[in-house]
Amino acid sequence: MLRSVAQLAFLLLVFLASASSLSSSSPSVTVTNYTQVADGPWSSREGLMGVEFKGALFISGGRQSHGVGFSDEVWRSDDGGGTWVKTSSGVIPSRAYHTHVVVDDCQIIMGGQTFFTFYNDVWRSCDDKGEVWERITEHAEWPVRSGHAALVTSSGSVIIAGGCYNKNGNPAARSFRGDVWKSEDGGKTYTLQASEDDSGWKARSGPRLVETSEGRLLIVAGEVGFTDDTQLVDIWGSDDEGVTWELVSEQPGFSPRSGHGVVKAANGDLLVIAGWPHLHDLWASGDGGESFEKVGNDVWNCECGGDDNCKECGKFDFWPIVTEEGKLVTVGGSGAYSTFGKLWQDTWVAEIEL
Ligand SMILES: *[C@@H]1O[C@H](CO)[C@@H](O)[C@H](O)[C@H]1NC(C)=O
């Protein structure tokens, strides 16, 4: 009798242990109710960036005019994406594939490119309306780049990593960056955290940075060219704000991609959203990015008869924002392999279910 009670207790413990490890590693997040809430008034564009700042949504820049033009605009939405007003134009030089984050109660915009010019400047706006922008750094310590990743850590540091540039100013000679930089003064000055040789991951453009609930930085996927076979899928992690990196996953589950969205839900689950070529899938990780499960293939209500590469409604180089309210907002994006193809001017809102 005693022995079987002990056995039962042991089995129960084993069951509870495996159930709890299961619940801590499986993502619980799903995204539902994709609703298009606006079409414009900003022009269709890819490589735009966006943030939530003081309860409003802001977008900046982007590549527009069928891919031949670059925007110098900032727009604000006070109603979660339904309506937009232009708050600045002609102040920040035109650009796309820059980065845009919120730090120290201000928005900052870093780097980016037009066809011929790659930037390493930093612009800042601290008013609620996003109307006043000043350049706080003309040439940052990091060399010019576009398609880099950026985030603000939970301790308030700005981190940027990777990107690309035109070697010797030649648009046909694109080169990639694998270095990591940190600012502790709101984006004004930067120190090198890891050089390209030290970071360990392959230099790349279009990766995304995200911070896990454990405070680990992850750099997720990207590309080393602009074709199918130059897309990357590996994930690297840093526990010291970008100084040292280790491989977290070589094959996290989703396909190699760039121009994707990577966000963290309020419960700490990570989401990878669509990307290059014309994807509309959604992947979630509950184990800090080691593995991902496919939790949807209907982002933007795009189902495409099961075709994963959907030219009609799949997107890359859109921008995702998770709002304080727990909604997923996406803006713009591209639906064309090549320059001069379909660009989007839409705003979508969906519910993140935890
Ligand atoms: C779906 O989203 C739309 C727009 O955000 C909202 O008006 C509507 O109430 C939502 N429906 C449900 C069932 O949550």
Coordinates of C-alpha atoms and ligand atoms in Angstrom, one line a residue:
M1 CA 0.0 0.0 0.0
L2 CA 2.6 2.5 1.1
R3 CA 4.8 1.6 -1.8
S4 CA 2.0 2.2 -4.3
V5 CA 1.2 5.5 -2.7
A6 CA 4.8 6.5 -3.1
Q7 CA 4.8 5.3 -6.6
L8 CA 1.6 7.3 -7.3
A9 CA 3.2 10.4 -5.8
F10 CA 6.3 9.9 -7.9
L11 CA 4.3 9.5 -11.1
L12 CA 2.3 12.6 -10.2
L13 CA 5.5 14.5 -9.7
V14 CA 6.9 13.3 -13.0
F15 CA 3.6 14.3 -14.7
L16 CA 3.6 17.8 -13.1
A17 CA 7.2 18.4 -13.9
S18 CA 6.7 17.4 -17.6
A19 CA 3.5 19.4 -17.7
S20 CA 5.1 22.5 -16.3
S21 CA 8.1 22.2 -18.6
L22 CA 5.7 21.7 -21.5
S23 CA 3.7 24.8 -20.6
S24 CA 6.8 27.0 -20.2
S25 CA 8.2 26.0 -23.5
S26 CA 5.1 25.9 -25.7
P27 CA 3.9 29.2 -26.9
S28 CA 0.3 30.0 -26.0
V29 CA 0.0 33.1 -28.2
T30 CA -2.3 33.3 -31.2
V31 CA -3.3 36.3 -33.3
T32 CA -6.9 36.7 -34.5
N33 CA -9.3 39.2 -36.1
Y34 CA -7.0 40.7 -38.7
T35 CA -8.8 43.9 -39.7
Q36 CA -7.7 46.4 -42.3
V37 CA -8.4 49.8 -40.7
A38 CA -6.8 52.2 -43.2
D39 CA -5.6 52.4 -46.8
G40 CA -3.3 55.4 -46.9
P41 CA -3.5 58.4 -46.7
W42 CA 0.3 57.9 -46.8
S43 CA 1.6 56.6 -50.1
S44 CA 2.3 52.9 -50.6
R45 CA 5.7 52.0 -49.3
E46 CA 8.1 49.3 -48.0
G47 CA 11.0 49.6 -45.6
L48 CA 9.1 52.1 -43.4
M49 CA 9.4 51.9 -39.7
G50 CA 7.0 52.5 -36.8
V51 CA 6.6 52.8 -33.1
E52 CA 4.0 53.5 -30.5
F53 CA 4.9 56.7 -28.5
K54 CA 2.8 58.3 -25.8
G55 CA -0.3 56.4 -26.9
A56 CA -0.1 57.3 -30.6
L57 CA 1.3 55.3 -33.5
F58 CA 4.1 56.9 -35.7
I59 CA 5.5 55.8 -39.0
S60 CA 8.6 57.2 -40.7
G61 CA 10.2 57.0 -44.1
G62 CA 10.0 54.1 -46.6
R63 CA 10.6 53.4 -50.2
Q64 CA 7.8 54.5 -52.4
S65 CA 6.7 55.5 -55.9
H66 CA 7.0 51.9 -57.2
G67 CA 10.4 51.6 -55.5
V68 CA 12.1 54.6 -57.1
G69 CA 11.5 57.2 -54.4
F70 CA 12.2 57.5 -50.7
S71 CA 10.0 59.3 -48.1
D72 CA 11.1 62.1 -45.8
E73 CA 7.8 61.9 -43.9
V74 CA 6.6 61.1 -40.4
W75 CA 2.9 60.3 -39.8
R76 CA 0.9 59.9 -36.6
S77 CA -2.3 58.1 -35.8
D78 CA -4.2 58.9 -32.6
D79 CA -6.8 56.2 -33.1
G80 CA -4.8 53.0 -33.4
G81 CA -4.2 53.3 -37.1
G82 CA -7.6 54.2 -38.5
T83 CA -6.6 57.8 -39.4
W84 CA -3.2 59.4 -40.0
V85 CA -1.9 62.9 -40.1
K86 CA 1.5 64.0 -41.5
T87 CA 3.6 65.5 -38.7
S88 CA 6.9 66.2 -40.5
S89 CA 8.3 66.3 -44.0
G90 CA 11.3 67.9 -45.6
V91 CA 13.2 67.8 -42.3
I92 CA 14.7 64.3 -42.0
P93 CA 16.3 63.5 -45.3
S94 CA 14.4 60.8 -47.3
R95 CA 15.3 57.2 -46.4
A96 CA 14.1 53.7 -46.0
Y97 CA 15.3 50.6 -44.1
H98 CA 16.4 52.8 -41.2
T99 CA 15.5 52.1 -37.6
H100 CA 13.0 54.0 -35.4
V101 CA 12.8 53.3 -31.6
V102 CA 11.6 55.0 -28.5
V103 CA 14.2 55.8 -25.8
D104 CA 14.3 58.3 -22.9
D105 CA 10.8 59.7 -23.7
C106 CA 11.8 60.5 -27.2
Q107 CA 11.6 58.9 -30.6
I108 CA 14.8 58.4 -32.5
I109 CA 15.6 57.5 -36.2
M110 CA 18.9 56.0 -37.1
G111 CA 20.6 55.5 -40.4
G112 CA 18.9 54.1 -43.5
Q113 CA 19.4 54.7 -47.2
T114 CA 18.3 56.1 -50.6
F115 CA 19.8 54.5 -53.7
F116 CA 23.1 56.3 -53.4
T117 CA 23.3 57.6 -49.9
F118 CA 23.7 55.5 -46.8
Y119 CA 23.3 57.3 -43.5
N120 CA 24.8 57.1 -40.0
D121 CA 22.9 60.1 -38.6
V122 CA 20.5 60.1 -35.7
W123 CA 17.3 62.2 -35.5
R124 CA 15.2 62.8 -32.4
S125 CA 11.7 64.0 -31.6
C126 CA 10.5 64.5 -28.0
D127 CA 7.2 66.2 -28.4
D128 CA 4.0 64.2 -28.1
K129 CA 2.9 65.0 -31.6
G130 CA 6.1 64.1 -33.4
E131 CA 6.3 67.5 -35.1
V132 CA 9.7 68.7 -34.0
W133 CA 12.7 66.7 -35.2
E134 CA 16.3 67.6 -34.6
R135 CA 19.5 65.9 -35.7
I136 CA 21.4 64.9 -32.6
T137 CA 24.2 63.1 -34.4
E138 CA 25.4 63.8 -37.9
H139 CA 27.8 60.9 -38.1
A140 CA 27.5 58.3 -35.4
E141 CA 30.5 56.1 -34.4
W142 CA 29.0 53.2 -36.4
P143 CA 29.7 53.3 -40.1
V144 CA 26.8 54.1 -42.5
R145 CA 24.2 51.4 -42.9
S146 CA 20.7 50.4 -43.9
G147 CA 18.7 47.3 -43.2
H148 CA 20.2 47.1 -39.7
A149 CA 18.3 46.0 -36.6
A150 CA 17.7 48.1 -33.5
L151 CA 16.0 47.9 -30.1
V152 CA 16.0 49.5 -26.8
T153 CA 16.8 47.0 -24.0
S154 CA 14.8 46.8 -20.8
S155 CA 17.7 48.7 -19.1
G156 CA 17.3 51.6 -21.6
S157 CA 20.3 51.0 -23.9
V158 CA 19.9 51.4 -27.7
I159 CA 21.5 48.5 -29.6
I160 CA 22.0 48.4 -33.3
A161 CA 23.3 45.4 -35.3
G162 CA 24.1 44.4 -38.8
G163 CA 22.9 46.1 -42.0
C164 CA 24.4 46.8 -45.4
Y165 CA 26.0 49.5 -47.4
N166 CA 27.3 50.2 -50.9
K167 CA 31.0 49.3 -51.1
N168 CA 32.9 52.3 -52.5
G169 CA 29.6 54.0 -53.0
N170 CA 28.8 51.6 -55.8
P171 CA 25.1 50.5 -55.7
A172 CA 26.0 47.3 -57.5
A173 CA 28.5 46.3 -54.8
R174 CA 26.4 45.7 -51.8
S175 CA 28.3 44.6 -48.7
F176 CA 26.9 43.4 -45.3
R177 CA 27.7 44.3 -41.7
G178 CA 28.0 42.0 -38.7
D179 CA 28.9 44.5 -36.0
V180 CA 26.9 45.5 -32.8
W181 CA 26.9 49.0 -31.2
K182 CA 25.3 50.4 -28.0
S183 CA 24.2 53.8 -26.8
E184 CA 23.6 54.6 -23.2
D185 CA 22.7 58.3 -23.8
G186 CA 19.5 58.0 -25.8
G187 CA 21.1 57.4 -29.1
K188 CA 23.6 60.2 -29.2
T189 CA 26.9 58.4 -28.8
Y190 CA 27.7 54.7 -29.4
T191 CA 30.4 52.2 -28.4
L192 CA 31.3 49.1 -30.3
Q193 CA 30.0 46.0 -28.5
A194 CA 31.2 43.4 -31.0
S195 CA 33.0 43.8 -34.3
E196 CA 32.0 41.8 -37.3
D197 CA 34.8 39.3 -36.6
D198 CA 33.7 39.0 -32.9
S199 CA 29.9 38.7 -33.2
G200 CA 30.1 35.2 -34.5
W201 CA 27.0 35.5 -36.8
K202 CA 27.4 36.1 -40.5
A203 CA 27.2 39.7 -41.5
R204 CA 23.7 40.4 -42.8
S205 CA 21.0 42.8 -43.8
G206 CA 17.4 42.8 -42.6
P207 CA 17.7 40.8 -39.4
R208 CA 15.5 41.7 -36.5
L209 CA 16.4 42.2 -32.9
V210 CA 14.2 41.3 -30.0
E211 CA 14.7 40.9 -26.2
T212 CA 13.4 37.8 -24.5
S213 CA 11.7 38.0 -21.0
E214 CA 15.0 36.7 -19.6
G215 CA 16.8 39.8 -21.0
R216 CA 18.6 38.0 -23.7
L217 CA 19.0 39.8 -27.1
L218 CA 18.2 37.7 -30.1
I219 CA 19.1 38.5 -33.7
V220 CA 16.7 36.7 -36.0
A221 CA 17.3 35.6 -39.7
G222 CA 18.0 38.3 -42.4
E223 CA 19.8 38.0 -45.8
V224 CA 23.1 38.2 -47.5
G225 CA 21.6 39.1 -50.9
F226 CA 18.3 39.6 -52.5
T227 CA 17.5 36.1 -53.9
D228 CA 15.9 32.9 -52.5
D229 CA 19.2 31.3 -51.8
T230 CA 20.7 34.2 -49.9
Q231 CA 18.0 34.2 -47.1
L232 CA 19.1 33.3 -43.6
V233 CA 17.2 31.6 -40.8
D234 CA 19.6 31.3 -37.9
I235 CA 19.1 32.9 -34.5
W236 CA 21.8 34.1 -32.2
G237 CA 21.6 35.3 -28.6
S238 CA 23.5 37.7 -26.3
D239 CA 23.2 37.9 -22.5
D240 CA 25.5 40.9 -22.3
E241 CA 23.9 43.5 -24.5
G242 CA 25.6 42.4 -27.6
V243 CA 29.2 41.8 -26.6
T244 CA 29.2 38.0 -26.9
W245 CA 26.9 35.9 -29.0
E246 CA 26.0 32.2 -29.2
L247 CA 24.0 30.2 -31.6
V248 CA 20.5 29.8 -30.2
S249 CA 19.0 27.9 -33.2
E250 CA 20.3 27.0 -36.6
Q251 CA 16.9 25.8 -37.8
P252 CA 14.2 27.4 -35.6
G253 CA 11.3 25.9 -37.7
F254 CA 10.3 28.7 -40.1
S255 CA 11.8 29.1 -43.6
P256 CA 14.8 31.4 -44.2
R257 CA 13.6 35.0 -44.6
S258 CA 14.2 38.7 -44.3
G259 CA 11.9 41.7 -44.2
H260 CA 9.9 39.7 -41.6
G261 CA 8.4 41.0 -38.3
V262 CA 9.7 39.9 -35.0
V263 CA 7.8 41.0 -31.9
K264 CA 7.3 40.0 -28.3
A265 CA 3.8 39.4 -26.9
A266 CA 2.9 40.6 -23.3
N267 CA 3.3 37.0 -22.0
G268 CA 6.9 36.8 -23.3
D269 CA 6.1 34.6 -26.3
L270 CA 8.0 35.7 -29.5
L271 CA 6.3 36.0 -32.8
V272 CA 7.8 35.8 -36.3
I273 CA 5.5 37.3 -38.9
A274 CA 5.7 36.7 -42.7
G275 CA 8.6 38.2 -44.7
W276 CA 10.4 37.6 -47.9
P277 CA 9.3 36.4 -50.4
H278 CA 5.5 36.9 -50.1
L279 CA 4.8 35.1 -46.9
H280 CA 1.7 35.3 -44.7
D281 CA 2.6 32.8 -41.9
L282 CA 2.9 33.3 -38.2
W283 CA 5.3 31.5 -35.9
A284 CA 5.5 31.6 -32.1
S285 CA 8.2 30.6 -29.6
G286 CA 7.7 30.0 -25.9
D287 CA 11.3 29.0 -25.2
G288 CA 13.2 32.1 -25.9
G289 CA 13.6 31.6 -29.6
E290 CA 15.1 28.0 -29.6
S291 CA 12.1 26.6 -31.4
F292 CA 9.1 28.0 -33.1
E293 CA 5.7 26.5 -33.9
K294 CA 3.5 27.6 -36.8
V295 CA 0.4 29.2 -35.3
G296 CA -1.1 30.6 -38.4
N297 CA -0.9 31.1 -42.1
D298 CA -3.6 33.8 -42.4
V299 CA -1.8 37.1 -41.5
W300 CA -3.7 39.9 -43.2
N301 CA -6.5 37.3 -43.8
C302 CA -4.2 36.1 -46.6
E303 CA -4.8 32.4 -47.2
C304 CA -4.1 32.1 -50.9
G305 CA -5.5 28.6 -51.2
G306 CA -2.7 27.3 -49.1
D307 CA 0.1 28.8 -51.3
D308 CA 2.8 30.0 -48.8
N309 CA 4.3 32.4 -51.4
C310 CA 1.4 34.6 -52.2
K311 CA 1.9 37.5 -54.5
E312 CA -1.7 38.7 -54.0
C313 CA -1.5 39.3 -50.3
G314 CA 1.8 38.0 -48.7
K315 CA 4.2 40.8 -47.6
F316 CA 7.8 41.6 -46.6
D317 CA 9.3 44.9 -45.5
F318 CA 6.1 45.9 -43.7
W319 CA 6.5 47.0 -40.1
P320 CA 4.8 45.5 -37.0
I321 CA 4.1 47.2 -33.7
V322 CA 2.7 45.6 -30.6
T323 CA 0.8 48.2 -28.8
E324 CA 0.4 48.8 -25.0
E325 CA -3.2 47.6 -25.5
G326 CA -1.9 44.3 -26.7
K327 CA -2.8 44.6 -30.4
L328 CA -0.7 43.8 -33.4
V329 CA -0.6 46.6 -35.9
T330 CA 1.2 46.3 -39.3
V331 CA 1.8 49.1 -41.8
G332 CA 2.7 48.9 -45.4
G333 CA 5.1 46.5 -47.1
S334 CA 6.0 45.0 -50.4
G335 CA 4.4 42.3 -52.4
A336 CA 6.9 42.2 -55.3
Y337 CA 10.2 40.3 -55.7
S338 CA 11.7 43.0 -57.7
T339 CA 11.9 46.7 -57.4
F340 CA 9.0 48.5 -59.2
G341 CA 6.4 46.0 -58.0
K342 CA 3.4 46.1 -55.7
L343 CA 3.8 48.3 -52.6
W344 CA 1.1 48.5 -49.8
Q345 CA -0.3 51.6 -48.0
D346 CA -2.5 49.7 -45.6
T347 CA -2.8 49.6 -41.8
W348 CA -4.0 46.4 -40.2
V349 CA -4.9 45.7 -36.6
A350 CA -5.2 42.2 -35.0
E351 CA -5.8 40.9 -31.5
I352 CA -2.9 39.1 -29.8
E353 CA -4.6 36.4 -27.7
L354 CA -2.3 35.3 -24.8
Ligands
LIG1 C1 -12.0 43.0 -34.7 O1 -11.3 44.2 -34.9 C2 -12.0 45.3 -35.2 C3 -11.0 46.4 -35.6 O2 -10.0 46.5 -34.6 C4 -12.9 45.7 -34.1 O3 -13.7 46.8 -34.4 C5 -13.8 44.5 -33.8 O4 -14.6 44.8 -32.6 C6 -13.0 43.2 -33.6 N1 -13.9 42.1 -33.4 C7 -13.7 41.2 -32.5 C8 -14.7 40.0 -32.5 O5 -12.9 41.3 -31.6

